[in-house]
Short mmCIF file of C-alpha atoms in Angstrom, two decimals:
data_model
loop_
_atom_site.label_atom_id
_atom_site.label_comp_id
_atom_site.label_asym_id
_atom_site.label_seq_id
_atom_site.Cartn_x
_atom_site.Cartn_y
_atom_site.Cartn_z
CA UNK A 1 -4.86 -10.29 17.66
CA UNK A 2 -4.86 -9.80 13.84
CA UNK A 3 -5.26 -6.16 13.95
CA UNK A 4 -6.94 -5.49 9.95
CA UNK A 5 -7.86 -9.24 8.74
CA UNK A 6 -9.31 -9.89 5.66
CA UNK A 7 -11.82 -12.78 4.19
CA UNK A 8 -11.27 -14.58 2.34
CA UNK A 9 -7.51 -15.19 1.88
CA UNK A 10 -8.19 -16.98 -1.43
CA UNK A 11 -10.80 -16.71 -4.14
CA UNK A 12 -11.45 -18.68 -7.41
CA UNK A 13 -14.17 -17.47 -9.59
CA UNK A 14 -15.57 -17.69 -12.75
CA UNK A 15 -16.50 -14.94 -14.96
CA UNK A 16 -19.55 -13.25 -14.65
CA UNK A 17 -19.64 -14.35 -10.53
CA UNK A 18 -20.38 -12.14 -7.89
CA UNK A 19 -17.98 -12.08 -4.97
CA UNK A 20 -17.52 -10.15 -1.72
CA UNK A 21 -14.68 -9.33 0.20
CA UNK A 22 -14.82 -8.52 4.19
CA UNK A 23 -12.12 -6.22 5.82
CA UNK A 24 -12.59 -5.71 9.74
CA UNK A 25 -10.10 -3.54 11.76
CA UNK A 26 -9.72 -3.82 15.51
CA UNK A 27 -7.14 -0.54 15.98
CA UNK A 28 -9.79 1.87 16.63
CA UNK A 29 -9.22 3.57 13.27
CA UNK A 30 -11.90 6.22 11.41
CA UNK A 31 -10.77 5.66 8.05
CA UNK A 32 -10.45 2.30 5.63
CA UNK A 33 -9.18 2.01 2.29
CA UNK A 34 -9.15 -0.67 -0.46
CA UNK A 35 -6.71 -1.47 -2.54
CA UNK A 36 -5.82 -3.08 -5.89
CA UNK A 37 -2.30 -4.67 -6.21
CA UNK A 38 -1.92 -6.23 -10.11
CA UNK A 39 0.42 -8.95 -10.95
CA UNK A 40 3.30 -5.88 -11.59
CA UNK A 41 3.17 -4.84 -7.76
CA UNK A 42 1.53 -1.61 -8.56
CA UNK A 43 -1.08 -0.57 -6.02
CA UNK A 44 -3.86 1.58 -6.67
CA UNK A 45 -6.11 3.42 -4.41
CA UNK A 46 -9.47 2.45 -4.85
CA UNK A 47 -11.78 3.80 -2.41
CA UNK A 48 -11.69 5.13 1.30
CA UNK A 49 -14.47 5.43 3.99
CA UNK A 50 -14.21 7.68 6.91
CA UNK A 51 -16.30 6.99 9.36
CA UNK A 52 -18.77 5.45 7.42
CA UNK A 53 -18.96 7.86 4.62
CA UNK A 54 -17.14 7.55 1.33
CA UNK A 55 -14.59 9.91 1.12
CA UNK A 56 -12.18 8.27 -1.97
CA UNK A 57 -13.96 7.06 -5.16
CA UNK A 58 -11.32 6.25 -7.46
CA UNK A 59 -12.19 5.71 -11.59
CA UNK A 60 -13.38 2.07 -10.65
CA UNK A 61 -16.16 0.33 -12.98
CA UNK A 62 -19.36 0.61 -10.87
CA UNK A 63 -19.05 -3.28 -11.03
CA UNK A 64 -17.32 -3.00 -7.87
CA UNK A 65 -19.54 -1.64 -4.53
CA UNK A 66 -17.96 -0.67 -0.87
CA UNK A 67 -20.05 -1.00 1.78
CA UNK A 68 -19.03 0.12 5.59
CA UNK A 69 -21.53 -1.17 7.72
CA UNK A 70 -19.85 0.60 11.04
CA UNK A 71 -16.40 2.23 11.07
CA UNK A 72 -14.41 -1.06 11.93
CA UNK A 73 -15.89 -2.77 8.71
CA UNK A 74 -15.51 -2.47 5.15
CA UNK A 75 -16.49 -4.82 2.33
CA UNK A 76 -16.30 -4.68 -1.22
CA UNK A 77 -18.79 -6.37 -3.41
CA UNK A 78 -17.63 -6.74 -7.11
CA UNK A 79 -21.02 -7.97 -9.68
CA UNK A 80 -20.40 -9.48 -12.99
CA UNK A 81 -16.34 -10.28 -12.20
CA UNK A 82 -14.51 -10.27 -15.22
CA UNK A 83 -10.77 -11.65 -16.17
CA UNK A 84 -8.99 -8.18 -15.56
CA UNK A 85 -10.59 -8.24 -12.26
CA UNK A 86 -7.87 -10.84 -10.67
CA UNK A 87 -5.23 -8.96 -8.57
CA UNK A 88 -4.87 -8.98 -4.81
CA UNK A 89 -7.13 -6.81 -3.03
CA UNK A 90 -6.00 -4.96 0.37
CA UNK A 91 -7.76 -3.47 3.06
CA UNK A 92 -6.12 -0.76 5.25
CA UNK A 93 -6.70 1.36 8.08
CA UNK A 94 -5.66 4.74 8.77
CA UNK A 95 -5.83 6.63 11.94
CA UNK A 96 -5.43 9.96 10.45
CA UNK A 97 -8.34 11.18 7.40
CA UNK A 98 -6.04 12.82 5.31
CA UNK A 99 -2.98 13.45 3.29
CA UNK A 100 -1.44 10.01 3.93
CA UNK A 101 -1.17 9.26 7.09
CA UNK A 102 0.52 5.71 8.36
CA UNK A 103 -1.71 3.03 6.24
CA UNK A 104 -2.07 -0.67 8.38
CA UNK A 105 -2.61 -3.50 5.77
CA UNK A 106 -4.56 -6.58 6.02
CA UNK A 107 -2.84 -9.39 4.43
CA UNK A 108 -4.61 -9.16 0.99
CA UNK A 109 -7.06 -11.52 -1.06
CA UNK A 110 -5.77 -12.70 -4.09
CA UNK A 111 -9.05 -13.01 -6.59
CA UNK A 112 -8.74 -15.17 -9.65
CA UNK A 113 -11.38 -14.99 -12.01
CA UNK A 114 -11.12 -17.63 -14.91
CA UNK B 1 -0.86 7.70 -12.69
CA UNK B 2 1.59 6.54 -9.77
CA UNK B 3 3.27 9.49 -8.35
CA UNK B 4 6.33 7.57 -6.66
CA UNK B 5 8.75 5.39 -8.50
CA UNK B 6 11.33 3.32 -7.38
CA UNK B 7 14.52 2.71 -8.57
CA UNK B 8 15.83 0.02 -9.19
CA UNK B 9 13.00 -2.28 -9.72
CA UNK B 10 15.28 -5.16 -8.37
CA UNK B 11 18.16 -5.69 -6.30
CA UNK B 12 20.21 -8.55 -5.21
CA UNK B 13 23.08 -8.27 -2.83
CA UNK B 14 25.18 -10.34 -0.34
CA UNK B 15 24.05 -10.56 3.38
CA UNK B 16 25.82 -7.74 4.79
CA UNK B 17 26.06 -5.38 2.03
CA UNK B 18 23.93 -2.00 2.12
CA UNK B 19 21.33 -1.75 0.30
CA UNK B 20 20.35 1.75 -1.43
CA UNK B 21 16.65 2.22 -2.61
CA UNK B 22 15.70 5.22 -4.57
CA UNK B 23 11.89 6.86 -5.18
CA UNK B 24 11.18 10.25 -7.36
CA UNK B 25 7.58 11.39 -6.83
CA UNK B 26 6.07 14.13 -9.61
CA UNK B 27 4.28 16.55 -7.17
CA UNK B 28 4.41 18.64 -3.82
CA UNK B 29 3.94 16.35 -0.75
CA UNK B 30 3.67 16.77 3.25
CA UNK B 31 5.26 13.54 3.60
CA UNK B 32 6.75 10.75 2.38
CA UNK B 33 6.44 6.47 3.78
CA UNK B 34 8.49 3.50 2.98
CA UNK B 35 6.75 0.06 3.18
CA UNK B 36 7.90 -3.37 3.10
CA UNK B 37 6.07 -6.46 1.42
CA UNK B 38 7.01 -9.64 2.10
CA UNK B 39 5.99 -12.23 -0.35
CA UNK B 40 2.62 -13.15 -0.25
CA UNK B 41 1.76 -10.31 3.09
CA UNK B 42 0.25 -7.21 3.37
CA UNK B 43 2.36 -4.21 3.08
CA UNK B 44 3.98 -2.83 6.35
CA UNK B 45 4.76 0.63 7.70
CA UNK B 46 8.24 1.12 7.90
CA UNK B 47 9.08 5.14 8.40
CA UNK B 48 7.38 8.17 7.52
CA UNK B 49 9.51 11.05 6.71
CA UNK B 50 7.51 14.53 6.71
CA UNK B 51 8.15 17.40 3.79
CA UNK B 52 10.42 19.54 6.55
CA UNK B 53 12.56 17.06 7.64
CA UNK B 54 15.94 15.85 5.27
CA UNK B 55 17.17 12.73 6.80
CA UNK B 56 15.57 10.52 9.37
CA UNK B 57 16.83 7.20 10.98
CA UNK B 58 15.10 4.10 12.19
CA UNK B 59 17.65 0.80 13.56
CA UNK B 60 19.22 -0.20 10.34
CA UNK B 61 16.78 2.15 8.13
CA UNK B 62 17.84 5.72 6.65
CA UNK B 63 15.95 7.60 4.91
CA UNK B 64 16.82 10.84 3.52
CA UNK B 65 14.25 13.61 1.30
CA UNK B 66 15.00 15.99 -1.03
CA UNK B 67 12.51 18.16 -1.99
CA UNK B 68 13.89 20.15 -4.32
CA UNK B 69 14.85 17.15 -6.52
CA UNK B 70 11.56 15.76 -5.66
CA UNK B 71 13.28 12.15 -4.48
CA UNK B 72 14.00 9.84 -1.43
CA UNK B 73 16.17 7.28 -0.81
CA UNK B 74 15.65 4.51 1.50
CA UNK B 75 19.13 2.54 2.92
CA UNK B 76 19.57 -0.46 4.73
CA UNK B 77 22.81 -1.06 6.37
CA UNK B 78 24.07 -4.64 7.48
CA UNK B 79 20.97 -6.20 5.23
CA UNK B 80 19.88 -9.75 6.39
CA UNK B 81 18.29 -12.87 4.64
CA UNK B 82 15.28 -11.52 6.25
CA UNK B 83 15.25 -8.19 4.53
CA UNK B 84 14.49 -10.17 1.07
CA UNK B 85 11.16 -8.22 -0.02
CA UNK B 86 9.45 -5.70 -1.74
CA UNK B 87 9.92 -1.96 -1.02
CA UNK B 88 7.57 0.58 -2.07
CA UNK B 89 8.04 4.54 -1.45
CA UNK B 90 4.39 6.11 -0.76
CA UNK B 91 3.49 10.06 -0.72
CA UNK B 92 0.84 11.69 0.98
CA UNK B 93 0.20 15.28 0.19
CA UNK B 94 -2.23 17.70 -0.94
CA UNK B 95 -2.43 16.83 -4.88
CA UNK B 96 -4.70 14.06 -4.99
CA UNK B 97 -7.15 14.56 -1.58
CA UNK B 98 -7.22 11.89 1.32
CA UNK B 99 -4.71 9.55 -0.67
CA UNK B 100 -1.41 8.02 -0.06
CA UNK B 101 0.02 6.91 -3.62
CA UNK B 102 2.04 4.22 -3.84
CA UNK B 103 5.18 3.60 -6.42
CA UNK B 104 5.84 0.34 -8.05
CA UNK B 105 8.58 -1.01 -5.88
CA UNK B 106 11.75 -2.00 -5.40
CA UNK B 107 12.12 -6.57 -5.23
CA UNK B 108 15.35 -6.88 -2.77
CA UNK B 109 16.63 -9.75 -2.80
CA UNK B 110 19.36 -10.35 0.18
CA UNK B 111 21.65 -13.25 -0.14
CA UNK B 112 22.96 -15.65 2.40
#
């Protein structure tokens, strides 16, 4: 059992699109992160949900919108996608709210917006 | 701004060979992770090493802290074809809330 899986894998866009991301997590875990790895490998925090409430709201462009329907889900919704949106986008869980506890990754979705 | 950093950014050695990672972070922490990313994957946990602790040991992994110099190092012994990835150091601590903060990593690359 995939235990934080991520869909879609792949995504091809144009510019302007709208696109949504879907993270589940099957390890029990309060607290779920996205995050934004660029084509350099650096990985930025973008925003956390514990619980259901927002708890991490990074400086993102209010372009992009997480929504946790129940503590085992968290989506991301990202409006008018532009070209410095591509990257791959991760989902995580945590078992522990704060000050970094062990992170479990989903296998990422790499967006390309052209 | 990333707090760890890795160094170097890439590495390539002979199967066998140890392999020596290094990560300086800017502020205090209450611990400190190493991940692995294979190409393509999701990162993976590899060992947490917590503020009070100096060295800690997992198989073929050692990882050693030093807070004073704010920096970790991260060695594999005996590396493997299989090690070939991307290593990033993470910190967790109380500048910067509910966050783990990643570095930029370190690209092994393990020949056979």
């Amino acid at each position: 059992d995939t235990a934080v899986s991520q869909t879609p894998k792949y995504l091809v866009t144009q510019m302007g699109n709208d696109k949504s991301i879907k993270c589940e997590q099957n390890l029990g875990h309060d607290t779920m992160y996205w995050y934004k790895q660029d084509s350099k490998k650096f990985l930025k925090i973008m925003f956390s949900y514990n619980n259901k409430e927002l708890i991490i709201n990074e400086t993102v462009p209010n372009r992009f919108s997480p929504k946790s329907p129940d503590k085992a889900h968290l989506n991301l919704h990202i409006n008018s996608l532009e070209l410095g949106d591509s990257a791959v986008y991760f989902c995580a869980s945590s078992p522990q709210r704060g000050f970094g506890g062990e992170l479990f990754f989903g296998e990422g979705s790499r967006l390309t917006v052209l | 701004s990333q707090q760890g950093e890795e160094d170097p950014q890439a590495l390539s050695i002979q199967e066998g060979e140890n392999a020596t990672m290094n990560c300086s972070y800017k502020t205090s922490i209450n611990n400190l992770q190493w991940y692995r990313q294979n190409s393509g994957r999701g990162l993976v946990h590899l060992i947490l090493i917590r503020s009070n602790e100096r060295e800690k040991h997992s198989g073929r992994l050692r990882v050693t802290l030093d807070t004073s110099k704010k920096s970790s190092s991260l060695l594999i012994t005996a590396s493997r074809a299989a090690d070939t990835a991307s290593y990033f150091c993470a910190t967790g601590g109380n500048t910067g809330g509910f966050k783990t903060i990643f570095g930029a990593g370190t690209r092994l690359f393990v020949k056979a």
